[in-house]
Tab-separated table of C-alpha atoms in Angstrom:
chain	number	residue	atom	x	y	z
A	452	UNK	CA	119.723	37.853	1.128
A	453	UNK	CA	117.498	35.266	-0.023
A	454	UNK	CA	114.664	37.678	0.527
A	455	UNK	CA	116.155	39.846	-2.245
A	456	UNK	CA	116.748	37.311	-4.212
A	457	UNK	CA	113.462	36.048	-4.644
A	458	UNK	CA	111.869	39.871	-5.172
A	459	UNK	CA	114.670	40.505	-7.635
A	460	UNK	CA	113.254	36.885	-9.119
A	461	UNK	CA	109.658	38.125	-8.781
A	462	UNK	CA	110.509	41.672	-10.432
A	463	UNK	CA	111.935	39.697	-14.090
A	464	UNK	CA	108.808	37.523	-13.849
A	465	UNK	CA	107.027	40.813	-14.057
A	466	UNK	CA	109.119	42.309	-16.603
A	467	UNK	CA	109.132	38.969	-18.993
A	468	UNK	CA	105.519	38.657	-18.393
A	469	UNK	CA	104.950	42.291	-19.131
A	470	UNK	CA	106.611	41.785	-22.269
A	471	UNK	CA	105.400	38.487	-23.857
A	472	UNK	CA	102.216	40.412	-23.719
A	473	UNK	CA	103.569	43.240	-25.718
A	474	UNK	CA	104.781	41.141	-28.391
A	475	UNK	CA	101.424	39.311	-28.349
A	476	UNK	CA	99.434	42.508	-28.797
A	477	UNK	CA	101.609	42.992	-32.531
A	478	UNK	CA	100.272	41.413	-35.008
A	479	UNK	CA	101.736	39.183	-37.625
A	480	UNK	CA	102.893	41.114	-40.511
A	481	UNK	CA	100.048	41.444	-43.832
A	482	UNK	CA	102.137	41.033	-46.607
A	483	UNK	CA	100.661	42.302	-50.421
A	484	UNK	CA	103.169	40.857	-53.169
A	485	UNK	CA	103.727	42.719	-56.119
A	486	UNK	CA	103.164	39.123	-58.178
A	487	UNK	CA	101.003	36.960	-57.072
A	488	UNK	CA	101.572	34.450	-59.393
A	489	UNK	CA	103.806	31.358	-57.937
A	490	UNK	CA	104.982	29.744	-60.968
A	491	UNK	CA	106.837	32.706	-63.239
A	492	UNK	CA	108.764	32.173	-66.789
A	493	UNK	CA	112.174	33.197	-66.670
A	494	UNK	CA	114.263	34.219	-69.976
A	495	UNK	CA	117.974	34.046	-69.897
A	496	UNK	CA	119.259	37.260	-69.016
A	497	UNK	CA	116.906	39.589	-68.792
A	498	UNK	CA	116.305	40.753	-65.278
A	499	UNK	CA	113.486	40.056	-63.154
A	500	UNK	CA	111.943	42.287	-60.419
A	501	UNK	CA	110.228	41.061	-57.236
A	502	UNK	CA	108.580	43.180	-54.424
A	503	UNK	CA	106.216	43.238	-51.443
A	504	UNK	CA	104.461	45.341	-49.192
A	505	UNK	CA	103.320	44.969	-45.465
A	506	UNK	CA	99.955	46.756	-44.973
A	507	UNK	CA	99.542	46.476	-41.753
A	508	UNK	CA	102.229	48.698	-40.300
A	509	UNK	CA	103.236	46.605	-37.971
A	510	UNK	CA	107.584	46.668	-37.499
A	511	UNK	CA	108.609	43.198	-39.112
A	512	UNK	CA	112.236	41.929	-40.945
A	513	UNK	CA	112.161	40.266	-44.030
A	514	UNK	CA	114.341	38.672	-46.791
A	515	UNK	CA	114.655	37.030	-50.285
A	516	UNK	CA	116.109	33.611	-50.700
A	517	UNK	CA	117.735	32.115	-53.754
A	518	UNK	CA	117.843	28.553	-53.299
A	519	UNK	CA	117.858	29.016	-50.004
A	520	UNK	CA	120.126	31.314	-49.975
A	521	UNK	CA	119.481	35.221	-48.546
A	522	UNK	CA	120.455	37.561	-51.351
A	523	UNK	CA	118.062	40.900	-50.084
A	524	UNK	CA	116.648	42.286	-46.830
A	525	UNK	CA	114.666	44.863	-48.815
A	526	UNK	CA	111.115	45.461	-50.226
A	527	UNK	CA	112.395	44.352	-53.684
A	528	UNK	CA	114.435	41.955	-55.160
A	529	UNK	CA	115.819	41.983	-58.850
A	530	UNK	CA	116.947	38.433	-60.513
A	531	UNK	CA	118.806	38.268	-63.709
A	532	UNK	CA	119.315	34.381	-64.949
A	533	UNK	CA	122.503	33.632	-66.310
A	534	UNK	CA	121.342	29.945	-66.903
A	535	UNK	CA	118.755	28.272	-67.822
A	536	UNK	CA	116.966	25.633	-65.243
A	537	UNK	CA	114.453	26.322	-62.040
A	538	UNK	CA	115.253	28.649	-59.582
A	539	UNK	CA	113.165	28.929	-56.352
A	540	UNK	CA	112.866	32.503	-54.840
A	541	UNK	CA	111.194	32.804	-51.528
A	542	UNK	CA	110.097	35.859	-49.932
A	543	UNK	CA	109.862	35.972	-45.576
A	544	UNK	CA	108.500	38.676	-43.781
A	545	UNK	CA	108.671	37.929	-39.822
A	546	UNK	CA	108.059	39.816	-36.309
A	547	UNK	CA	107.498	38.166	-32.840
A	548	UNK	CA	104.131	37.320	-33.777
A	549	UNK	CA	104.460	35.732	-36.929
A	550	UNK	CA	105.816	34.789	-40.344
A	551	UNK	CA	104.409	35.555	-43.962
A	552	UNK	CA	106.259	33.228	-46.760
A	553	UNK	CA	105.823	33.308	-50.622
A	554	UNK	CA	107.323	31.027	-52.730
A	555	UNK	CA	108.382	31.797	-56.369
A	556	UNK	CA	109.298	28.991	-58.766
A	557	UNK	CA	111.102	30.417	-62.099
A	558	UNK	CA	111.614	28.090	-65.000
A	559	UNK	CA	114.333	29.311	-67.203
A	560	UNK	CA	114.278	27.439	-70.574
A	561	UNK	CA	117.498	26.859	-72.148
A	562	UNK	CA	117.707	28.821	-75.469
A	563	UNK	CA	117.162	26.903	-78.867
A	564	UNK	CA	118.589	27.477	-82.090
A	565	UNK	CA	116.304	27.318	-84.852
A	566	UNK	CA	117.351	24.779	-87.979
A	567	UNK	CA	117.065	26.956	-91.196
A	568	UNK	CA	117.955	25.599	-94.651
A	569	UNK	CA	121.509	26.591	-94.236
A	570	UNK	CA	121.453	24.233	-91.296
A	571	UNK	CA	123.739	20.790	-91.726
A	572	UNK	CA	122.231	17.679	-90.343
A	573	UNK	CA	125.973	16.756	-89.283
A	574	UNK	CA	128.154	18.613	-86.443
A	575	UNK	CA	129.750	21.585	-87.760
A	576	UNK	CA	132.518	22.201	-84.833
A	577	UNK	CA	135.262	21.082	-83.302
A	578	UNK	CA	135.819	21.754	-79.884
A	579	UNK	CA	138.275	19.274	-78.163
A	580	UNK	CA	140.160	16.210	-79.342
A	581	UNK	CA	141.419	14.134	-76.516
A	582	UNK	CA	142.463	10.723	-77.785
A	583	UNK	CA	144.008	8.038	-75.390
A	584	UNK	CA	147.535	6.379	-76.581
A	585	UNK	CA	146.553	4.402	-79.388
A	586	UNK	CA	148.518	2.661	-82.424
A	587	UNK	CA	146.747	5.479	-84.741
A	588	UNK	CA	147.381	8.350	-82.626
A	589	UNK	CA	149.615	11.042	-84.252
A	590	UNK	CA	148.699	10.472	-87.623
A	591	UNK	CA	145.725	9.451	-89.431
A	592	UNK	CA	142.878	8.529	-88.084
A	593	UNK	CA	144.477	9.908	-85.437
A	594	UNK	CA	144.956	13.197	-84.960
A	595	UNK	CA	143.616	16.843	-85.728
A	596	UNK	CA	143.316	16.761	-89.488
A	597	UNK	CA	141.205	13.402	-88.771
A	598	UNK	CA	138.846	15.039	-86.242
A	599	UNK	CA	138.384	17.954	-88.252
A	600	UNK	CA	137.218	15.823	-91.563
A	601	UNK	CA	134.092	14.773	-89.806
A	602	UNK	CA	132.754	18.205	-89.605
A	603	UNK	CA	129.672	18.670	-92.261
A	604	UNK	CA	130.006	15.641	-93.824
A	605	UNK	CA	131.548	11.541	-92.809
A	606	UNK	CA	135.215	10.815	-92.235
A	607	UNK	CA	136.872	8.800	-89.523
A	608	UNK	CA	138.517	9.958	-86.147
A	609	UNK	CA	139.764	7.477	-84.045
A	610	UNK	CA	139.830	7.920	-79.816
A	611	UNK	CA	142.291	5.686	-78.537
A	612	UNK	CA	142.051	3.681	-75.621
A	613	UNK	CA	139.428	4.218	-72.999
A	614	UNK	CA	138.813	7.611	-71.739
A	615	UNK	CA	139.533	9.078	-75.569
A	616	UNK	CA	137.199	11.258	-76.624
A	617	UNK	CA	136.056	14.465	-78.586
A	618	UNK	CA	134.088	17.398	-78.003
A	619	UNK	CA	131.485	18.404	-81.274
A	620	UNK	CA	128.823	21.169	-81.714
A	621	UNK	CA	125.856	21.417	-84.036
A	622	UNK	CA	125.077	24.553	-85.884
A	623	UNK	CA	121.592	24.411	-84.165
A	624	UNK	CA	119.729	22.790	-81.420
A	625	UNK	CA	118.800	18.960	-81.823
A	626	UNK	CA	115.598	19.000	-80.414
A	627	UNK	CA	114.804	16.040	-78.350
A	628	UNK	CA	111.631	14.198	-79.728
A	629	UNK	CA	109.300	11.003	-79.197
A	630	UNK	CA	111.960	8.646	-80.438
A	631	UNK	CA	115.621	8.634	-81.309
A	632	UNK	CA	117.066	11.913	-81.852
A	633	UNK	CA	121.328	11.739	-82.896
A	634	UNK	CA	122.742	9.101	-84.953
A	635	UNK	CA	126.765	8.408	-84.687
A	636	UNK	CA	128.239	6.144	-87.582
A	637	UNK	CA	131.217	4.369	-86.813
A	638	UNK	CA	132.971	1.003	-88.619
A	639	UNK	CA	131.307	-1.349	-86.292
A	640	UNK	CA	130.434	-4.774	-87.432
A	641	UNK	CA	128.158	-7.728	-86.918
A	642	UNK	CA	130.283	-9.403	-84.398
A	643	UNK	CA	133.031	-6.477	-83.404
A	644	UNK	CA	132.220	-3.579	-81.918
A	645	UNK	CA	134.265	-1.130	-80.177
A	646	UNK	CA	131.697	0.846	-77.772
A	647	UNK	CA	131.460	4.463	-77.184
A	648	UNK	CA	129.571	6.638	-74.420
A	649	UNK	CA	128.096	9.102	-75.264
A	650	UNK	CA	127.244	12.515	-73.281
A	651	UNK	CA	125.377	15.752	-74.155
A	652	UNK	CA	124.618	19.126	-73.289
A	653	UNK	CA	122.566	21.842	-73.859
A	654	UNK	CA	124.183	25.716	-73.747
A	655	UNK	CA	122.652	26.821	-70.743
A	656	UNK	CA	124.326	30.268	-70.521
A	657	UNK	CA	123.951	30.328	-74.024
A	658	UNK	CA	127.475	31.165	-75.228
A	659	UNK	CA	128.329	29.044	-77.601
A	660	UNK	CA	130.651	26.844	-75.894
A	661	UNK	CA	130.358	23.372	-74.015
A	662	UNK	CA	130.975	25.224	-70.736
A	663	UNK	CA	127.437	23.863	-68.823
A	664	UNK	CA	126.629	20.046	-67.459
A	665	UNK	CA	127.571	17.358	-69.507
A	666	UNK	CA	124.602	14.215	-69.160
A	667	UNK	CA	125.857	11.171	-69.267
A	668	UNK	CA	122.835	9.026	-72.067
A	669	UNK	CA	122.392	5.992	-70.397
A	670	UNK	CA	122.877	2.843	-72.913
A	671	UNK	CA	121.658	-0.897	-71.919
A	672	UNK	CA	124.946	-1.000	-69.504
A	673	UNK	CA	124.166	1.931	-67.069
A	674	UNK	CA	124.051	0.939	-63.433
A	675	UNK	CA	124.841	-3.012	-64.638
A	676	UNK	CA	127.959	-4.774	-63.474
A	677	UNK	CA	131.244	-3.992	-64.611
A	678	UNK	CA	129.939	-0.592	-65.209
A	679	UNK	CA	131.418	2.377	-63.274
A	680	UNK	CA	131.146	6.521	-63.330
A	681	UNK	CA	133.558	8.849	-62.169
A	682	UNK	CA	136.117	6.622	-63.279
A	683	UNK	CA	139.637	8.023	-63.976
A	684	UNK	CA	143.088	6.415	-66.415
A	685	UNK	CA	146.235	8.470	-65.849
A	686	UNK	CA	148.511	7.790	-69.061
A	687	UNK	CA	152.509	8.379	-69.078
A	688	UNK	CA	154.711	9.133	-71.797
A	689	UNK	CA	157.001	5.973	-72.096
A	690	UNK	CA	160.496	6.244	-72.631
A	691	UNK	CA	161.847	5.891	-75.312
A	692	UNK	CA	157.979	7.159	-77.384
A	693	UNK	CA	157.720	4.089	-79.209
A	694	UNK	CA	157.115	1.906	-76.131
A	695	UNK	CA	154.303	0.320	-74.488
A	696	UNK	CA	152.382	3.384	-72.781
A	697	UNK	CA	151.871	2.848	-68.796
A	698	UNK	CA	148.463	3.589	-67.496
A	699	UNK	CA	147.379	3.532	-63.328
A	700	UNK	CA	143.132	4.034	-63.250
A	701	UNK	CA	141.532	5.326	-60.289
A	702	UNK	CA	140.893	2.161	-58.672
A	703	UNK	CA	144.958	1.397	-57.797
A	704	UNK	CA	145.282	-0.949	-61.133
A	705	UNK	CA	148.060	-0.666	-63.675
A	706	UNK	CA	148.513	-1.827	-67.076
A	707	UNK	CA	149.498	-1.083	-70.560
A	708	UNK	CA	148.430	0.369	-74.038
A	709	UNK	CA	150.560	-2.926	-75.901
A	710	UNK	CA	152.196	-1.886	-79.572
A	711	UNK	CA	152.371	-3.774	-82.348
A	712	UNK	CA	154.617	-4.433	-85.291
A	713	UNK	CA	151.829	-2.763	-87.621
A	714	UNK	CA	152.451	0.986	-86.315
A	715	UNK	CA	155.746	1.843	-85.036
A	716	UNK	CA	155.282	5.687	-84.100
A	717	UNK	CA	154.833	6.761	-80.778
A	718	UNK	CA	151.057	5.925	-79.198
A	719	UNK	CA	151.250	9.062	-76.737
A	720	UNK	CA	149.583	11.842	-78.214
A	721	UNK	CA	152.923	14.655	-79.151
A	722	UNK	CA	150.812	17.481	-78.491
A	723	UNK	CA	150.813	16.178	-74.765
A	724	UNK	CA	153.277	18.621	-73.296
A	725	UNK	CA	153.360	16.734	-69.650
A	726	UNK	CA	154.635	13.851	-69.349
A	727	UNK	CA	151.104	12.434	-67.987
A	728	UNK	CA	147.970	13.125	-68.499
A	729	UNK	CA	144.658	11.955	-67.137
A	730	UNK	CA	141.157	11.303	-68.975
A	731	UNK	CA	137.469	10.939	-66.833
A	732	UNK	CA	134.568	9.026	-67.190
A	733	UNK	CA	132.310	5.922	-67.420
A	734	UNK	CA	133.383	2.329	-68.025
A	735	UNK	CA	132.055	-0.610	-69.812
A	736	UNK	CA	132.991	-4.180	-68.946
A	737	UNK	CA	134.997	-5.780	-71.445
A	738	UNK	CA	133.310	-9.140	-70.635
A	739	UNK	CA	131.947	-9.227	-74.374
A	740	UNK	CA	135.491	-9.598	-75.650
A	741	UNK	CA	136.636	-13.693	-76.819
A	742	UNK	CA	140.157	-14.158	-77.683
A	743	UNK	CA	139.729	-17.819	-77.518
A	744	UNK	CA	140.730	-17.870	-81.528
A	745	UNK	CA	143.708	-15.592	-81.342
A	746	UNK	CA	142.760	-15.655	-85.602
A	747	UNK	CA	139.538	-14.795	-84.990
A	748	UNK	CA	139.191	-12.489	-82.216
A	749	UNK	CA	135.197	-11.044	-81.554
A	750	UNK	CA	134.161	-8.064	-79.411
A	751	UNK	CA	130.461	-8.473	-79.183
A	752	UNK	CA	127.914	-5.215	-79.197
A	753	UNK	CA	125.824	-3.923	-76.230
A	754	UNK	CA	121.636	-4.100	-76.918
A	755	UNK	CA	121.742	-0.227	-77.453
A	756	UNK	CA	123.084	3.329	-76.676
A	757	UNK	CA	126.615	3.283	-77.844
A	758	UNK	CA	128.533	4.482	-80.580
A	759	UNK	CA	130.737	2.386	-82.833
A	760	UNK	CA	128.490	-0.373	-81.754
A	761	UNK	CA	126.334	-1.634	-84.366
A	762	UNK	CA	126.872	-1.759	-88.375
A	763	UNK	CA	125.296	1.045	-90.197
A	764	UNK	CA	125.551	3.642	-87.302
A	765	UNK	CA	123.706	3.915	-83.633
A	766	UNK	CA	120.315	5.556	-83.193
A	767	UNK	CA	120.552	7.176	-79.927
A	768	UNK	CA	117.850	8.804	-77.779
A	769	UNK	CA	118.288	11.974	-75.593
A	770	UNK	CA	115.603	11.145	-73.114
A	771	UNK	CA	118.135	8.717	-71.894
A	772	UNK	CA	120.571	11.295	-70.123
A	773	UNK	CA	121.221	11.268	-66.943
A	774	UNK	CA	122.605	14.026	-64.370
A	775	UNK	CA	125.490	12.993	-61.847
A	776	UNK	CA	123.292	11.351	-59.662
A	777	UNK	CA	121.816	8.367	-61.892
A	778	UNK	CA	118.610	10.484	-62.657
A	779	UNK	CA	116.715	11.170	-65.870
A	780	UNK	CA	116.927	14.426	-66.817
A	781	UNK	CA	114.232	16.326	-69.043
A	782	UNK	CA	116.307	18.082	-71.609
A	783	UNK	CA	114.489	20.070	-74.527
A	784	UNK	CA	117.267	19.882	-76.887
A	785	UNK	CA	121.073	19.626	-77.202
A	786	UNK	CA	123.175	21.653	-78.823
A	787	UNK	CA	127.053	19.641	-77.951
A	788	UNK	CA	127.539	15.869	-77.925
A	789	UNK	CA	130.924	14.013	-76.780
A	790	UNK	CA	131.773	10.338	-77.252
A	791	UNK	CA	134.345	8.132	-75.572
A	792	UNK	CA	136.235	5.493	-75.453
A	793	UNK	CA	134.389	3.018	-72.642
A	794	UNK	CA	136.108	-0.541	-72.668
A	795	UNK	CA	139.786	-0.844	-71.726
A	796	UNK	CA	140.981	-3.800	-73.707
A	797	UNK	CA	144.364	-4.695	-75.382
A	798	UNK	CA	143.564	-7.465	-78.561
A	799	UNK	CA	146.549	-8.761	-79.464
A	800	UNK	CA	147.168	-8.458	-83.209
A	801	UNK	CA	144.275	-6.083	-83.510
A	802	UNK	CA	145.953	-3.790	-80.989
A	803	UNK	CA	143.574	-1.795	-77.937
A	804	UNK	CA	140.399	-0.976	-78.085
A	805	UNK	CA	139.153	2.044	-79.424
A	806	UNK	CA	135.949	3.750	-80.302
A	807	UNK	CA	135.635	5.013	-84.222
A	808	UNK	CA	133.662	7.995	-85.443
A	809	UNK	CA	132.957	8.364	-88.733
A	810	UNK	CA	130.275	11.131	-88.540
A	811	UNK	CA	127.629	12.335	-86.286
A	812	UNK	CA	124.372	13.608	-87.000
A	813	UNK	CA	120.984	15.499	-86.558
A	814	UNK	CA	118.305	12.378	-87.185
A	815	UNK	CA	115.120	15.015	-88.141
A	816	UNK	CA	117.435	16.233	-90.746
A	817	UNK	CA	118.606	12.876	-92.219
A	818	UNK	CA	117.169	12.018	-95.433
């Protein structure tokens, strides 16, 4: 038995031998690409077509990779962006002997819109209101008519508490330049400020709608203490409407959007149909407010990058967004912008905290 064994041993030694040499004697596949350019530019939607040839003859597999992902196992490969941003497409072509790999990289600029004379220097839509409780929500500044009266010219919106914000579009694409590029105006003054963040976007897909990423534009607080992202405020409609509105954030605390005896509607937004709702964001610390002087209360600015936070309107730069992770992003232009609420503070007399906006605009236009 043992004698058999070891000849039936012998025999695969043979045969694997036998056959390592086989797959030795093919060579590695020659592979011709049909562009042999590495670095290709991409325009959104129109279709781009890939291909390669093995000249040698040899038998081989092979596939195409989108980000690392296999989309073909043939000779060609057709690629039609839907949104802007770099795409990596790597071709592999692969036999016992060997591997061939090509590496595309496809930029895909988002799309700009042009200004023209007809172009406002001041957003022109309206996409989303979505105010916190506040004691001027449901009626003015407080509510649709409000938000709509700062499109193509200055009015006042207010947001609420923090998380409150609003959605706005140019009619063309603020191009992001050497300095500052948007200014907001709110009613901000010397020593009271009631900060905004501010985020942006750029219509990747280009369809008109703020349906892509939404940057985050870093201001003097980002990554500071008492500074937080992915932060979350879950409001509920008090019973009866006219009282205090409840509020539980993300982090397990509770507290309360106080009335006062100056507006005596309900704070909850009506058009809320739940009877909750929750808003997501960043937070500022509220460390700059002093109620020492109950007369007198202050609510000091930040150095830069907020709305409602300095007198005459704030200057603020594009080149400061960031994506989810904390890191710059290189953004050509924008074409949405929304600002929110970022401190959660109840003032006493002067009632909660919330961010003003009395216009928005286009700085290259702004004469």
């Amino acid at each position: 038995m043992k004698i058999k064994s070891y000849l039936l041993l012998a025999c695969l030694f043979v045969i694997t031998l036998s056959a390592c040499k086989k797959d030795k004697s093919i060579p590695a596949p020659q592979v011709e690409m049909g562009d042999s350019k590495k670095d290709v530019e991409g325009k959104l939607n129109e279709k781009l077509s890939f291909s390669a040839s093995v000249k040698n003859g040899v038998a081989f597999q092979q596939e195409w990779k989108l980000d690392g992902e296999v989309k073909s196992t043939d000779s060609i490969y057709e690629f039609t962006p839907i949104t802007s941003g770099i795409y990596l497409i790597e071709y592999t072509a692969f036999n016992n002997s060997g591997t061939f790999s090509f590496l595309y990289t496809i930029n895909v600029e988002a799309p700009v819109i042009p200004v023209t004379p007809e172009s406002s220097m001041y957003v022109t839509k309206l996409f989303e209101y979505n105010p916190a409780p506040g004691q001027f929500i449901n009626k003015v500044p407080g509510n649709l008519i409000s938000a709509e009266g700062i499109l193509g010219k200055k009015g006042m919106v207010t947001l609420g508490a923090w998380g409150g914000n609003i959605i706005l579009g140019f009619d063309h694409t603020v191009i992001n330049g050497e300095k500052e590029d948007i200014i907001v105006y709110g009613n901000a003054m010397g020593n009271f400020a009631e900060p905004g963040i501010i985020w942006v976007m750029q219509d990747e897909n280009n369809n008109g709608k703020p349906d892509d990423t939404w940057y985050e534009v870093a201001g003097s607080e980002f990554g500071k203490a008492g500074y937080k992202r992915n932060y979350s405020v879950t409001y509920t409609r008090p019973t009866p409407d006219t009282d205090p509105i409840p509020w539980k954030d993300s982090d397990g605390n509770t507290g309360f959007v106080a009335t006062n005896t100056f507006h005596k509607q309900s704070y909850f937004p009506l058009w809320i149909t739940g009877n909750e709702y929750t808003l997501t964001g960043s937070i500022l610390p509220s460390s700059g407010i002093d109620m020492t002087n109950p007369s007198y209360i202050t609510s000091a600015p930040f150095a830069w990058g907020y709305a409602d936070n300095t007198a005459g309107g704030d200057k603020i730069d594009i080149s400061n967004a960031v994506d989810k992770d904390g890191k710059k992003v290189s953004l050509k232009g924008i074409d949405f912008i929304k600002i929110q609420t970022a401190l959660q503070a109840n003032m006493g007399w002067l009632g909660e905290l919330s961010t003003e906006v009395l216009g928005v605009a286009d700085l290259s236009l702004v004469k």
